[in-house]
Amino acid sequence: MQNALDFLSEKDPIFKDIFEKYGMPAVPKRPQGFETLVLLILEQQVSTDAAKATFLKIKKATSITPEALLLMSDEVFRVCGTSRQKTAYIKGLASAILNKEIDLESLALKTPQQVREELIQLKGIGHWTIDVYLMFALAAPDIIPLGDVAVVKTIKELLGLATKEAIEIHVANWSPHRSAATFLLWHYYLQKRNRKVEYNP
């Protein structure tokens, strides 16, 4: 992380400022596979804490495996706090795995672009989910999730960039350390708001 911080600080003083004010961010890590993707589906468009609570209720109701979640009724999902749409996404992912339409274990051997091309085929798995999976589970070093509200808000605040196009052009300068840039931006966003996030359920 230190090498990435040095590189990013040369490209943009904001990263040095973030480090000097708030210190080094933790690098989130999650295991590869089905369980992490289920949690990421639950985290879409809700707080991490709310998603974690739902995830733990599901885990208490049954095991987090494709077989078990495919058998779990929609009513139990609802009681656990899962929307009808996210229930469908989770069951769709489980079906794809059991039908061998996707092999999650093989993703670790592929490039980020290959991973994206495979996962994007699954209903309910969009670019934000793929970006976070690549960073948290596969340790991809050069990902920035521009579908993430906190990342975009922080870039706009610190750099004064107003448009998506301007942001995309600017963050290209942070390659090949855009994942580290993302962790620093999240760190700033949370610390400024006196918030803490546990990335693991």
PDB file of C-alpha atoms in Angstrom:
ATOM      1  CA  MET A   1       0.000   0.000   0.000  1.00  0.00           C
ATOM      2  CA  GLN A   2       2.885   2.388   0.735  1.00  0.00           C
ATOM      3  CA  ASN A   3       4.200   2.137  -2.826  1.00  0.00           C
ATOM      4  CA  ALA A   4       0.727   2.846  -4.165  1.00  0.00           C
ATOM      5  CA  LEU A   5       0.364   5.824  -1.803  1.00  0.00           C
ATOM      6  CA  ASP A   6       3.691   7.267  -2.962  1.00  0.00           C
ATOM      7  CA  PHE A   7       2.667   6.881  -6.603  1.00  0.00           C
ATOM      8  CA  LEU A   8      -0.773   8.391  -6.072  1.00  0.00           C
ATOM      9  CA  SER A   9       0.572  11.296  -4.016  1.00  0.00           C
ATOM     10  CA  GLU A  10       2.833  12.246  -6.907  1.00  0.00           C
ATOM     11  CA  LYS A  11      -0.156  12.214  -9.241  1.00  0.00           C
ATOM     12  CA  ASP A  12      -2.540  14.048  -6.906  1.00  0.00           C
ATOM     13  CA  PRO A  13      -1.781  15.892  -3.625  1.00  0.00           C
ATOM     14  CA  ILE A  14      -5.214  14.873  -2.285  1.00  0.00           C
ATOM     15  CA  PHE A  15      -3.884  11.421  -1.474  1.00  0.00           C
ATOM     16  CA  LYS A  16      -1.033  12.779   0.625  1.00  0.00           C
ATOM     17  CA  ASP A  17      -3.540  15.037   2.396  1.00  0.00           C
ATOM     18  CA  ILE A  18      -5.863  12.093   3.125  1.00  0.00           C
ATOM     19  CA  PHE A  19      -2.982  10.061   4.558  1.00  0.00           C
ATOM     20  CA  GLU A  20      -1.645  12.931   6.684  1.00  0.00           C
ATOM     21  CA  LYS A  21      -5.093  13.675   8.099  1.00  0.00           C
ATOM     22  CA  TYR A  22      -6.531  10.185   8.542  1.00  0.00           C
ATOM     23  CA  GLY A  23      -3.677   7.703   8.209  1.00  0.00           C
ATOM     24  CA  MET A  24      -3.476   4.587   6.081  1.00  0.00           C
ATOM     25  CA  PRO A  25      -6.757   2.855   5.228  1.00  0.00           C
ATOM     26  CA  ALA A  26      -7.383  -0.808   5.855  1.00  0.00           C
ATOM     27  CA  VAL A  27      -7.461  -2.957   2.743  1.00  0.00           C
ATOM     28  CA  PRO A  28     -10.775  -4.861   2.761  1.00  0.00           C
ATOM     29  CA  LYS A  29     -10.562  -8.584   2.090  1.00  0.00           C
ATOM     30  CA  ARG A  30     -13.291 -11.149   1.599  1.00  0.00           C
ATOM     31  CA  PRO A  31     -13.123 -14.800   0.566  1.00  0.00           C
ATOM     32  CA  GLN A  32     -13.617 -15.719  -3.049  1.00  0.00           C
ATOM     33  CA  GLY A  33     -16.847 -17.390  -4.033  1.00  0.00           C
ATOM     34  CA  PHE A  34     -20.585 -17.587  -3.612  1.00  0.00           C
ATOM     35  CA  GLU A  35     -20.909 -16.256  -0.068  1.00  0.00           C
ATOM     36  CA  THR A  36     -19.159 -12.989  -0.894  1.00  0.00           C
ATOM     37  CA  LEU A  37     -21.266 -12.439  -4.013  1.00  0.00           C
ATOM     38  CA  VAL A  38     -24.446 -13.016  -1.999  1.00  0.00           C
ATOM     39  CA  LEU A  39     -23.313 -10.376   0.500  1.00  0.00           C
ATOM     40  CA  LEU A  40     -22.488  -7.951  -2.321  1.00  0.00           C
ATOM     41  CA  ILE A  41     -25.939  -8.415  -3.845  1.00  0.00           C
ATOM     42  CA  LEU A  42     -27.426  -7.578  -0.449  1.00  0.00           C
ATOM     43  CA  GLU A  43     -25.198  -4.489  -0.212  1.00  0.00           C
ATOM     44  CA  GLN A  44     -26.465  -3.001  -3.456  1.00  0.00           C
ATOM     45  CA  GLN A  45     -28.050   0.420  -2.789  1.00  0.00           C
ATOM     46  CA  VAL A  46     -28.283  -0.078   0.989  1.00  0.00           C
ATOM     47  CA  SER A  47     -25.926   0.559   3.902  1.00  0.00           C
ATOM     48  CA  THR A  48     -23.255  -2.006   4.709  1.00  0.00           C
ATOM     49  CA  ASP A  49     -24.735  -2.440   8.193  1.00  0.00           C
ATOM     50  CA  ALA A  50     -28.229  -3.160   6.846  1.00  0.00           C
ATOM     51  CA  ALA A  51     -26.873  -5.689   4.360  1.00  0.00           C
ATOM     52  CA  LYS A  52     -24.789  -7.359   7.054  1.00  0.00           C
ATOM     53  CA  ALA A  53     -27.843  -7.731   9.303  1.00  0.00           C
ATOM     54  CA  THR A  54     -29.811  -9.374   6.493  1.00  0.00           C
ATOM     55  CA  PHE A  55     -26.895 -11.631   5.594  1.00  0.00           C
ATOM     56  CA  LEU A  56     -26.550 -12.848   9.180  1.00  0.00           C
ATOM     57  CA  LYS A  57     -30.284 -13.595   9.382  1.00  0.00           C
ATOM     58  CA  ILE A  58     -30.039 -15.684   6.199  1.00  0.00           C
ATOM     59  CA  LYS A  59     -26.980 -17.433   7.593  1.00  0.00           C
ATOM     60  CA  LYS A  60     -28.908 -18.248  10.765  1.00  0.00           C
ATOM     61  CA  ALA A  61     -31.800 -19.656   8.714  1.00  0.00           C
ATOM     62  CA  THR A  62     -29.663 -21.895   6.503  1.00  0.00           C
ATOM     63  CA  SER A  63     -26.162 -22.422   5.139  1.00  0.00           C
ATOM     64  CA  ILE A  64     -24.910 -19.977   2.521  1.00  0.00           C
ATOM     65  CA  THR A  65     -24.529 -22.436  -0.331  1.00  0.00           C
ATOM     66  CA  PRO A  66     -26.149 -22.467  -3.782  1.00  0.00           C
ATOM     67  CA  GLU A  67     -28.091 -25.620  -2.913  1.00  0.00           C
ATOM     68  CA  ALA A  68     -29.457 -24.299   0.385  1.00  0.00           C
ATOM     69  CA  LEU A  69     -30.420 -20.835  -0.856  1.00  0.00           C
ATOM     70  CA  LEU A  70     -32.122 -22.204  -3.936  1.00  0.00           C
ATOM     71  CA  LEU A  71     -34.306 -24.352  -1.664  1.00  0.00           C
ATOM     72  CA  MET A  72     -35.068 -21.559   0.807  1.00  0.00           C
ATOM     73  CA  SER A  73     -38.533 -20.089   0.292  1.00  0.00           C
ATOM     74  CA  ASP A  74     -39.090 -16.529  -0.839  1.00  0.00           C
ATOM     75  CA  GLU A  75     -41.060 -15.994   2.364  1.00  0.00           C
ATOM     76  CA  VAL A  76     -38.050 -16.873   4.526  1.00  0.00           C
ATOM     77  CA  PHE A  77     -35.906 -14.511   2.453  1.00  0.00           C
ATOM     78  CA  ARG A  78     -38.518 -11.805   3.039  1.00  0.00           C
ATOM     79  CA  VAL A  79     -38.557 -12.407   6.787  1.00  0.00           C
ATOM     80  CA  CYS A  80     -34.764 -12.104   6.772  1.00  0.00           C
ATOM     81  CA  GLY A  81     -35.100  -8.679   5.155  1.00  0.00           C
ATOM     82  CA  THR A  82     -34.347  -9.529   1.530  1.00  0.00           C
ATOM     83  CA  SER A  83     -36.343  -7.782  -1.182  1.00  0.00           C
ATOM     84  CA  ARG A  84     -38.128  -9.844  -3.817  1.00  0.00           C
ATOM     85  CA  GLN A  85     -35.708  -8.547  -6.456  1.00  0.00           C
ATOM     86  CA  LYS A  86     -32.571  -9.437  -4.500  1.00  0.00           C
ATOM     87  CA  THR A  87     -34.021 -12.850  -3.663  1.00  0.00           C
ATOM     88  CA  ALA A  88     -34.395 -13.464  -7.399  1.00  0.00           C
ATOM     89  CA  TYR A  89     -30.802 -12.312  -8.014  1.00  0.00           C
ATOM     90  CA  ILE A  90     -29.414 -14.626  -5.309  1.00  0.00           C
ATOM     91  CA  LYS A  91     -31.407 -17.608  -6.578  1.00  0.00           C
ATOM     92  CA  GLY A  92     -30.355 -16.809 -10.141  1.00  0.00           C
ATOM     93  CA  LEU A  93     -26.704 -16.836  -9.079  1.00  0.00           C
ATOM     94  CA  ALA A  94     -27.216 -20.119  -7.227  1.00  0.00           C
ATOM     95  CA  SER A  95     -28.855 -21.679 -10.290  1.00  0.00           C
ATOM     96  CA  ALA A  96     -26.075 -20.502 -12.585  1.00  0.00           C
ATOM     97  CA  ILE A  97     -23.488 -22.147 -10.339  1.00  0.00           C
ATOM     98  CA  LEU A  98     -25.388 -25.427  -9.978  1.00  0.00           C
ATOM     99  CA  ASN A  99     -26.076 -25.530 -13.727  1.00  0.00           C
ATOM    100  CA  LYS A 100     -22.370 -24.929 -14.343  1.00  0.00           C
ATOM    101  CA  GLU A 101     -23.083 -21.755 -16.293  1.00  0.00           C
ATOM    102  CA  ILE A 102     -20.330 -20.110 -14.258  1.00  0.00           C
ATOM    103  CA  ASP A 103     -17.387 -21.456 -12.278  1.00  0.00           C
ATOM    104  CA  LEU A 104     -16.517 -18.999  -9.507  1.00  0.00           C
ATOM    105  CA  GLU A 105     -13.322 -20.845  -8.573  1.00  0.00           C
ATOM    106  CA  SER A 106     -11.905 -20.272 -12.054  1.00  0.00           C
ATOM    107  CA  LEU A 107     -12.274 -16.487 -11.804  1.00  0.00           C
ATOM    108  CA  ALA A 108      -9.076 -16.172  -9.761  1.00  0.00           C
ATOM    109  CA  LEU A 109      -7.134 -17.399 -12.800  1.00  0.00           C
ATOM    110  CA  LYS A 110      -8.614 -14.826 -15.178  1.00  0.00           C
ATOM    111  CA  THR A 111      -7.978 -11.176 -15.964  1.00  0.00           C
ATOM    112  CA  PRO A 112     -10.263  -8.536 -14.451  1.00  0.00           C
ATOM    113  CA  GLN A 113     -11.810  -7.984 -17.866  1.00  0.00           C
ATOM    114  CA  GLN A 114     -12.533 -11.693 -18.290  1.00  0.00           C
ATOM    115  CA  VAL A 115     -14.084 -11.791 -14.807  1.00  0.00           C
ATOM    116  CA  ARG A 116     -16.245  -8.795 -15.708  1.00  0.00           C
ATOM    117  CA  GLU A 117     -17.407 -10.353 -18.969  1.00  0.00           C
ATOM    118  CA  GLU A 118     -18.497 -13.533 -17.158  1.00  0.00           C
ATOM    119  CA  LEU A 119     -20.180 -12.004 -14.125  1.00  0.00           C
ATOM    120  CA  ILE A 120     -22.021  -9.294 -16.064  1.00  0.00           C
ATOM    121  CA  GLN A 121     -24.031 -12.045 -17.770  1.00  0.00           C
ATOM    122  CA  LEU A 122     -25.748 -12.823 -14.458  1.00  0.00           C
ATOM    123  CA  LYS A 123     -28.930 -10.888 -13.706  1.00  0.00           C
ATOM    124  CA  GLY A 124     -28.447  -8.607 -10.715  1.00  0.00           C
ATOM    125  CA  ILE A 125     -24.649  -8.575 -10.978  1.00  0.00           C
ATOM    126  CA  GLY A 126     -23.673  -5.147 -12.273  1.00  0.00           C
ATOM    127  CA  HIS A 127     -20.422  -3.249 -12.574  1.00  0.00           C
ATOM    128  CA  TRP A 128     -20.378  -2.020  -8.950  1.00  0.00           C
ATOM    129  CA  THR A 129     -20.751  -5.581  -7.632  1.00  0.00           C
ATOM    130  CA  ILE A 130     -18.055  -6.819  -9.993  1.00  0.00           C
ATOM    131  CA  ASP A 131     -15.694  -3.970  -9.098  1.00  0.00           C
ATOM    132  CA  VAL A 132     -15.991  -4.650  -5.372  1.00  0.00           C
ATOM    133  CA  TYR A 133     -15.633  -8.413  -5.868  1.00  0.00           C
ATOM    134  CA  LEU A 134     -12.487  -7.839  -7.915  1.00  0.00           C
ATOM    135  CA  MET A 135     -11.009  -5.596  -5.213  1.00  0.00           C
ATOM    136  CA  PHE A 136     -12.129  -7.431  -2.074  1.00  0.00           C
ATOM    137  CA  ALA A 137     -11.994 -11.077  -3.146  1.00  0.00           C
ATOM    138  CA  LEU A 138      -9.514 -11.164  -6.033  1.00  0.00           C
ATOM    139  CA  ALA A 139      -7.191  -8.341  -4.893  1.00  0.00           C
ATOM    140  CA  ALA A 140      -7.227  -6.706  -8.333  1.00  0.00           C
ATOM    141  CA  PRO A 141      -4.962  -3.633  -8.012  1.00  0.00           C
ATOM    142  CA  ASP A 142      -6.386  -1.311 -10.645  1.00  0.00           C
ATOM    143  CA  ILE A 143     -10.149  -1.012 -10.084  1.00  0.00           C
ATOM    144  CA  ILE A 144     -12.172   2.101  -9.287  1.00  0.00           C
ATOM    145  CA  PRO A 145     -15.949   1.695  -8.868  1.00  0.00           C
ATOM    146  CA  LEU A 146     -17.390   4.829 -10.411  1.00  0.00           C
ATOM    147  CA  GLY A 147     -20.844   3.480  -9.649  1.00  0.00           C
ATOM    148  CA  ASP A 148     -20.099   3.958  -5.951  1.00  0.00           C
ATOM    149  CA  VAL A 149     -21.757   7.048  -4.470  1.00  0.00           C
ATOM    150  CA  ALA A 150     -19.089   7.632  -1.811  1.00  0.00           C
ATOM    151  CA  VAL A 151     -16.238   7.431  -4.329  1.00  0.00           C
ATOM    152  CA  VAL A 152     -17.866   9.845  -6.768  1.00  0.00           C
ATOM    153  CA  LYS A 153     -18.901  12.298  -4.022  1.00  0.00           C
ATOM    154  CA  THR A 154     -15.365  12.347  -2.630  1.00  0.00           C
ATOM    155  CA  ILE A 155     -13.780  12.868  -6.052  1.00  0.00           C
ATOM    156  CA  LYS A 156     -16.149  15.752  -6.745  1.00  0.00           C
ATOM    157  CA  GLU A 157     -15.483  17.274  -3.328  1.00  0.00           C
ATOM    158  CA  LEU A 158     -11.693  17.007  -3.403  1.00  0.00           C
ATOM    159  CA  LEU A 159     -11.044  17.619  -7.085  1.00  0.00           C
ATOM    160  CA  GLY A 160     -13.992  19.757  -8.139  1.00  0.00           C
ATOM    161  CA  LEU A 161     -14.804  17.519 -11.086  1.00  0.00           C
ATOM    162  CA  ALA A 162     -18.453  17.840 -12.091  1.00  0.00           C
ATOM    163  CA  THR A 163     -19.059  15.404 -14.940  1.00  0.00           C
ATOM    164  CA  LYS A 164     -18.699  11.659 -15.360  1.00  0.00           C
ATOM    165  CA  GLU A 165     -16.469  12.212 -18.381  1.00  0.00           C
ATOM    166  CA  ALA A 166     -14.125  14.510 -16.470  1.00  0.00           C
ATOM    167  CA  ILE A 167     -13.894  12.017 -13.611  1.00  0.00           C
ATOM    168  CA  GLU A 168     -13.159   9.097 -15.942  1.00  0.00           C
ATOM    169  CA  ILE A 169     -10.375  11.045 -17.659  1.00  0.00           C
ATOM    170  CA  HIS A 170      -8.832  12.163 -14.374  1.00  0.00           C
ATOM    171  CA  VAL A 171      -8.844   8.800 -12.593  1.00  0.00           C
ATOM    172  CA  ALA A 172      -7.095   7.175 -15.550  1.00  0.00           C
ATOM    173  CA  ASN A 173      -3.977   8.947 -14.232  1.00  0.00           C
ATOM    174  CA  TRP A 174      -4.138   6.818 -11.077  1.00  0.00           C
ATOM    175  CA  SER A 175      -3.575   3.565 -12.958  1.00  0.00           C
ATOM    176  CA  PRO A 176      -2.142   1.016 -12.087  1.00  0.00           C
ATOM    177  CA  HIS A 177      -3.121   1.773  -8.465  1.00  0.00           C
ATOM    178  CA  ARG A 178      -6.787   2.704  -8.750  1.00  0.00           C
ATOM    179  CA  SER A 179      -7.858   0.146  -6.127  1.00  0.00           C
ATOM    180  CA  ALA A 180      -5.572   1.798  -3.560  1.00  0.00           C
ATOM    181  CA  ALA A 181      -6.996   5.166  -4.634  1.00  0.00           C
ATOM    182  CA  THR A 182     -10.494   3.799  -3.984  1.00  0.00           C
ATOM    183  CA  PHE A 183      -9.551   2.607  -0.491  1.00  0.00           C
ATOM    184  CA  LEU A 184      -8.118   6.052   0.297  1.00  0.00           C
ATOM    185  CA  LEU A 185     -11.231   7.810  -1.013  1.00  0.00           C
ATOM    186  CA  TRP A 186     -13.515   5.542   1.051  1.00  0.00           C
ATOM    187  CA  HIS A 187     -11.270   6.131   4.065  1.00  0.00           C
ATOM    188  CA  TYR A 188     -11.643   9.899   3.679  1.00  0.00           C
ATOM    189  CA  TYR A 189     -15.409   9.668   3.182  1.00  0.00           C
ATOM    190  CA  LEU A 190     -15.947   7.559   6.306  1.00  0.00           C
ATOM    191  CA  GLN A 191     -13.467   9.324   8.576  1.00  0.00           C
ATOM    192  CA  LYS A 192     -14.831  12.756   7.742  1.00  0.00           C
ATOM    193  CA  ARG A 193     -18.288  11.551   8.759  1.00  0.00           C
ATOM    194  CA  ASN A 194     -17.020   9.729  11.877  1.00  0.00           C
ATOM    195  CA  ARG A 195     -18.289   6.452  10.489  1.00  0.00           C
ATOM    196  CA  LYS A 196     -16.786   2.989  10.693  1.00  0.00           C
ATOM    197  CA  VAL A 197     -17.558   0.126   8.368  1.00  0.00           C
ATOM    198  CA  GLU A 198     -16.861  -3.529   9.007  1.00  0.00           C
ATOM    199  CA  TYR A 199     -16.419  -5.039   5.569  1.00  0.00           C
ATOM    200  CA  ASN A 200     -16.668  -8.618   6.795  1.00  0.00           C
ATOM    201  CA  PRO A 201     -19.978 -10.000   8.107  1.00  0.00           C
TER     202      PRO A 201
END
